[in-house]
PDB file of C-alpha atoms in Angstrom:
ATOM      1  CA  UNK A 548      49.614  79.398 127.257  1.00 51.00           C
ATOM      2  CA  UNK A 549      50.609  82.827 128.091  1.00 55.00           C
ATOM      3  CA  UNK A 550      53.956  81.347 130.320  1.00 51.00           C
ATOM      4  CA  UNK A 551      54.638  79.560 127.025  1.00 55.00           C
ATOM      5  CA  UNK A 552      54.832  83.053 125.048  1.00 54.00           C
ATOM      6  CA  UNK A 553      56.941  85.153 127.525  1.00 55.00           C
ATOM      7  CA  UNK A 554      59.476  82.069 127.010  1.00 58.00           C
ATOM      8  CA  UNK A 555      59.143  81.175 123.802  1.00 62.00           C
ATOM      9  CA  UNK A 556      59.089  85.154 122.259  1.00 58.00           C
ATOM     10  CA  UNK A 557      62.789  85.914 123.703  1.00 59.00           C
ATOM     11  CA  UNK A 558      64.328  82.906 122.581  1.00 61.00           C
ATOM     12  CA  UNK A 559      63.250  83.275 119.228  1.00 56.00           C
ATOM     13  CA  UNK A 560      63.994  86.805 118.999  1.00 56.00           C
ATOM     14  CA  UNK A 561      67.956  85.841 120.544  1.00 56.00           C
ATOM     15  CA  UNK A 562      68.011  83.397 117.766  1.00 54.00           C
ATOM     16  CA  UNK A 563      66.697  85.831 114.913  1.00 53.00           C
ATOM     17  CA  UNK A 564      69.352  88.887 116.206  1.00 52.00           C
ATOM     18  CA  UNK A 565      72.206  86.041 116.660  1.00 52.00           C
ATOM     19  CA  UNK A 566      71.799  84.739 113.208  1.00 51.00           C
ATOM     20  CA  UNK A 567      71.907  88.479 111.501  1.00 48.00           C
ATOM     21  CA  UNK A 568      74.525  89.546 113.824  1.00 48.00           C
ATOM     22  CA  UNK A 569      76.694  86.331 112.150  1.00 48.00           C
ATOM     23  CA  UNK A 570      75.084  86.941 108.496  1.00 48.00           C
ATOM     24  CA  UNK A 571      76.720  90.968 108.905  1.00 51.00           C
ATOM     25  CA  UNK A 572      80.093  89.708 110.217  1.00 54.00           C
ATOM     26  CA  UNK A 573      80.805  87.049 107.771  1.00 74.00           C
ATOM     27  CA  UNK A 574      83.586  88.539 105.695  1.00 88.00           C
ATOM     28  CA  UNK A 575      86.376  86.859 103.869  1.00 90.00           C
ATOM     29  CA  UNK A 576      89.491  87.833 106.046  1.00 93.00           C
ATOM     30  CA  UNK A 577      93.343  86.375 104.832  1.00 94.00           C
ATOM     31  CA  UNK A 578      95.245  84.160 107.345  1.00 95.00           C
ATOM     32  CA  UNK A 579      98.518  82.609 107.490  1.00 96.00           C
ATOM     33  CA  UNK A 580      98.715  78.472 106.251  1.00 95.00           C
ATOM     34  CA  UNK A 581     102.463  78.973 107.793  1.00 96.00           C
ATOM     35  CA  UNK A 582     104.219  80.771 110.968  1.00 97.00           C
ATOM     36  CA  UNK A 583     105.873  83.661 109.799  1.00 96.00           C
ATOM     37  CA  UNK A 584     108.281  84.865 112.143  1.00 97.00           C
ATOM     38  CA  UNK A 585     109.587  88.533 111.987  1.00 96.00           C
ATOM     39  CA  UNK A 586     111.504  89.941 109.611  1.00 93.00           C
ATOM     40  CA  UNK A 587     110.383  87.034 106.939  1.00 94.00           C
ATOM     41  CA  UNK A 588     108.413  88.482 103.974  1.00 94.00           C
ATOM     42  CA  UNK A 589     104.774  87.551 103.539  1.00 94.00           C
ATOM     43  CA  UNK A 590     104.008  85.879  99.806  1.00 93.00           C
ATOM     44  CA  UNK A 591     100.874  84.765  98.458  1.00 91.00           C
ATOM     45  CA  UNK A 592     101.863  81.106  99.234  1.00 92.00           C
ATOM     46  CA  UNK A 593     101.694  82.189 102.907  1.00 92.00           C
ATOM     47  CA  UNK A 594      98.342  83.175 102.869  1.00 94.00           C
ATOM     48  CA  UNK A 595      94.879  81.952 102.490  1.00 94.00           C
ATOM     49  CA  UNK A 596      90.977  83.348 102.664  1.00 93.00           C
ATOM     50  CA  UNK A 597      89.141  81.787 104.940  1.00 93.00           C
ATOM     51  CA  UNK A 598      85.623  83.174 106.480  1.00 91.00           C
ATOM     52  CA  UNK A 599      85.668  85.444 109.520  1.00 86.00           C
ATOM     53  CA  UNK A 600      83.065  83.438 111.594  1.00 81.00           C
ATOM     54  CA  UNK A 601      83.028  85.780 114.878  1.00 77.00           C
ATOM     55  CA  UNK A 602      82.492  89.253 115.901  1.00 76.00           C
ATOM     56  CA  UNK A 603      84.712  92.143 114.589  1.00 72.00           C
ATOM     57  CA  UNK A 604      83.830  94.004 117.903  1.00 78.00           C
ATOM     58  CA  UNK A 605      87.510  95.050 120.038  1.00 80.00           C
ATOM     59  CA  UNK A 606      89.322  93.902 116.876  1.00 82.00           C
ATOM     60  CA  UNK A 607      92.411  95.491 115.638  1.00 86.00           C
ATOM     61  CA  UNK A 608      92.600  96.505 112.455  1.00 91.00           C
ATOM     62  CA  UNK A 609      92.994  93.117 110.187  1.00 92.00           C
ATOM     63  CA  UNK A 610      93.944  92.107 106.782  1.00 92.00           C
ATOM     64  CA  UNK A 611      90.771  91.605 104.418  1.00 92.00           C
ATOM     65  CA  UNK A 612      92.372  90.977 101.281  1.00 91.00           C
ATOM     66  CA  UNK A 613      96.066  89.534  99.941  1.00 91.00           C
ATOM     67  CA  UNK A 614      97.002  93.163  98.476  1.00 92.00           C
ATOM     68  CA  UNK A 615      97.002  94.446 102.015  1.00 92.00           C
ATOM     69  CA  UNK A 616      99.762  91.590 103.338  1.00 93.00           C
ATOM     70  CA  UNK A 617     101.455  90.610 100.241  1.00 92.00           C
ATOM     71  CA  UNK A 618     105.395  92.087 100.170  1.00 90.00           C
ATOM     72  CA  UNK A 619     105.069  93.307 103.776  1.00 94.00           C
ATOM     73  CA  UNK A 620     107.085  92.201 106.281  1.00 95.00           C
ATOM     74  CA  UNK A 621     106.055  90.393 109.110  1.00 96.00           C
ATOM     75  CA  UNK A 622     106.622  92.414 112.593  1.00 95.00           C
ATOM     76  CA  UNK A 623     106.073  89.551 115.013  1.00 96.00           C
ATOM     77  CA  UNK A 624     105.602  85.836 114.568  1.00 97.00           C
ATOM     78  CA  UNK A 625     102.219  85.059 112.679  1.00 96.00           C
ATOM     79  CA  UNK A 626     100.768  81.961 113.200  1.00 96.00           C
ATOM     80  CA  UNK A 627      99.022  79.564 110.982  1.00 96.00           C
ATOM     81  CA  UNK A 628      95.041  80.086 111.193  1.00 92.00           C
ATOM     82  CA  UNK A 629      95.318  83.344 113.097  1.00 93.00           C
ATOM     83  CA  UNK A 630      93.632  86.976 112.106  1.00 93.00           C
ATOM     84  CA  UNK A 631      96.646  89.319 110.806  1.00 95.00           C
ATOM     85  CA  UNK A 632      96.518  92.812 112.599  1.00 94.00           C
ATOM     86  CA  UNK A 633      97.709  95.288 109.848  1.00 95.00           C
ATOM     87  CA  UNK A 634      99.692  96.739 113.035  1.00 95.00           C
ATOM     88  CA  UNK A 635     102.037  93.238 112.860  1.00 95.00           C
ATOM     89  CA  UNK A 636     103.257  94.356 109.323  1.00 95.00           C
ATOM     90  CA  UNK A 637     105.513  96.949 108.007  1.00 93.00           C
ATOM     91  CA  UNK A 638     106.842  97.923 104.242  1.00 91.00           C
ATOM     92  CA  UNK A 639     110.258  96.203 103.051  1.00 91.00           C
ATOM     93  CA  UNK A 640     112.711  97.935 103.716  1.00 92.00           C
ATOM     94  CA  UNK A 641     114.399  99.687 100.661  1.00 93.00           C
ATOM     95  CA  UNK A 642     117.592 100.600 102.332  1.00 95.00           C
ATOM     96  CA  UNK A 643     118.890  98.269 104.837  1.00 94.00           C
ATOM     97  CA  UNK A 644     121.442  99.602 107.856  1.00 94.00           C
ATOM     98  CA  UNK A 645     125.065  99.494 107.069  1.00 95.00           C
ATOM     99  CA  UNK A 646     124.590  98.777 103.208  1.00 96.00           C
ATOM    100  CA  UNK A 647     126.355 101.108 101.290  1.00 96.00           C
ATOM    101  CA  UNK A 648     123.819 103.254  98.597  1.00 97.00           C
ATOM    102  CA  UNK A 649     123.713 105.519  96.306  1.00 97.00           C
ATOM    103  CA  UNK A 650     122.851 109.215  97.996  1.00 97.00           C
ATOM    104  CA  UNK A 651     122.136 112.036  95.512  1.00 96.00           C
ATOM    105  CA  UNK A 652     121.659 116.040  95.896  1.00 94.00           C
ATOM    106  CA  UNK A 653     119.638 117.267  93.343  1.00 90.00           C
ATOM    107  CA  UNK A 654     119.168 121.029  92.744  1.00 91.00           C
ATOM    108  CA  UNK A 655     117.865 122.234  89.042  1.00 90.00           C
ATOM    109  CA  UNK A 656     120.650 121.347  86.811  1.00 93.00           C
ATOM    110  CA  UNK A 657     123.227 120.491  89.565  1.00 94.00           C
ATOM    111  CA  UNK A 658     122.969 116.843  90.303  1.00 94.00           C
ATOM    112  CA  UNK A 659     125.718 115.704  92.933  1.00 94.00           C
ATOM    113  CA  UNK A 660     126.021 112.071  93.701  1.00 95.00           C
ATOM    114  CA  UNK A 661     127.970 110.307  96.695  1.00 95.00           C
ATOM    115  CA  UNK A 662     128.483 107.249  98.917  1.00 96.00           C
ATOM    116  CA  UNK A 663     127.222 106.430 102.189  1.00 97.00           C
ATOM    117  CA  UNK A 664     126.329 104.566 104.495  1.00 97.00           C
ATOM    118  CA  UNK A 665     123.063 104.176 106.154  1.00 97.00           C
ATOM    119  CA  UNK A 666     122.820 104.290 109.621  1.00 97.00           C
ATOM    120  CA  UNK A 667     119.176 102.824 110.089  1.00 96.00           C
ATOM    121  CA  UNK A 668     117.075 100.435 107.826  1.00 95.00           C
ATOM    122  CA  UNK A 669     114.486 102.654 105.900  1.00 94.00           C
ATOM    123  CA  UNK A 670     111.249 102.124 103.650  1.00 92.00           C
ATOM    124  CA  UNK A 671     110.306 104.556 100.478  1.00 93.00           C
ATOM    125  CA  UNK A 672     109.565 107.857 101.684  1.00 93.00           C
ATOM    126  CA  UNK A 673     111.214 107.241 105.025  1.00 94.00           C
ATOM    127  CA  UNK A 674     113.809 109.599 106.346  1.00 96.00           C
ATOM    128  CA  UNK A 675     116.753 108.063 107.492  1.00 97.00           C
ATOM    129  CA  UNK A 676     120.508 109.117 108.909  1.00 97.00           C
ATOM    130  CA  UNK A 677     123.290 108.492 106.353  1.00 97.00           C
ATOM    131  CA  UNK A 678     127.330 108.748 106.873  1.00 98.00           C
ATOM    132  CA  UNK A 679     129.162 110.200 104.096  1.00 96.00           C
ATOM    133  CA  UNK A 680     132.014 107.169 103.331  1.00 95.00           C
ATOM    134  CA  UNK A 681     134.691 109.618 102.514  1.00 93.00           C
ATOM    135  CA  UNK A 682     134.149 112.397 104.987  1.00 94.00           C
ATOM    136  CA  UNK A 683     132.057 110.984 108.061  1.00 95.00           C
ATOM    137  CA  UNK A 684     129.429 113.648 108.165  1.00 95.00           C
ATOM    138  CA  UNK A 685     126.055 112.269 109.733  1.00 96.00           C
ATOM    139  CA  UNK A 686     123.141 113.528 107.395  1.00 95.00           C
ATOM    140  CA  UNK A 687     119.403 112.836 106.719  1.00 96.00           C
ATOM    141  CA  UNK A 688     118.134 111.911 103.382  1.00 96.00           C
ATOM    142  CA  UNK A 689     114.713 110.378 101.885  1.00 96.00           C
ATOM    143  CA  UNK A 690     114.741 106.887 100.636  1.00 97.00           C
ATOM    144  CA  UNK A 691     113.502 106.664  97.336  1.00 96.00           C
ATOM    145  CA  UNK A 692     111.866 103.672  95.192  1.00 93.00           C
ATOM    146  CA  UNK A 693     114.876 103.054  93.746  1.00 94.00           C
ATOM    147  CA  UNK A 694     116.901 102.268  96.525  1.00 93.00           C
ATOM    148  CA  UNK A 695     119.108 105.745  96.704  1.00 96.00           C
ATOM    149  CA  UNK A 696     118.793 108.384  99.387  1.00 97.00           C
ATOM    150  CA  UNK A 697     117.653 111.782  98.161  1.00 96.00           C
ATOM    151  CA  UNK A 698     119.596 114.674 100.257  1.00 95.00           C
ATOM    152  CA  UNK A 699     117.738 118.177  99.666  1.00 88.00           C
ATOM    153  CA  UNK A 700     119.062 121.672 101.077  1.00 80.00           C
ATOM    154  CA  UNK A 701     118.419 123.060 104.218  1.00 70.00           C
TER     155      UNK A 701
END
């Protein structure tokens, strides 16, 4: 009787801790129903909630929710069924390399406006190089929401 105890006592408690260990790490987690290779942009039809049935122990970061993949762009090839690390997504870019925009210099009242070149893809906020069309000059600017660069003085 006592045998039957010392073996019956730990496998009931493994079963009790497994079962609240999977009852904690149940969480709805957003997966792709399509590969999405890199450089494609992520839509809602490209994604789907499905329940996180293992561990989140020595995970990356993932996505949780459709607000945190939505309109990014993918990094590296996501495939269908897989967990999304937040680290395989980036912003769209607002200012793609060698696309001509719109780069302004705003001081007060003074508001001067030019043409250039970008020399490097950029997302909002980013700063990025720039070559003045008409004179050559290499300068940084931010990218703004708008899709212009924003040039401020030294």
């Amino acid at each position: 009787m006592t045998l039957r105890r010392f073996m019956i006592a730990p496998i009931a408690a493994a079963v009790l801790a497994a079962s609240a260990v999977m009852a904690f790490t149940q969480e709805m987690v957003v997966v792709p129903t399509r590969v999405v290779y890199p450089g494609e942009l992520v839509t809602t039809a490209d994604l789907q909630a499905v329940l996180l049935q293992r561990s989140k122990a020595g995970l990356p970061p993932i996505a949780y929710d459709h607000s945190e993949v939505e309109g990014k762009v993918a990094r590296r090839t996501l495939l269908p069924g897989r967990l999304i690390a937040l680290s395989s997504l980036r912003e769209a870019y607002a200012v793609e390399a060698g696309k001509p925009v719109q780069v302004q210099f705003v001081e007060g009242a003074l508001t001067i406006s030019a043409v250039a070149v970008p020399l490097q893809p950029g997302s909002v906020g980013d700063l990025i190089r720039v070559r003045n069309i008409d004179s050559g000059i290499v300068f940084s600017g931010t990218v703004m929401a708008d899709g212009t660069v924003r040039v401020s003085a030294i």
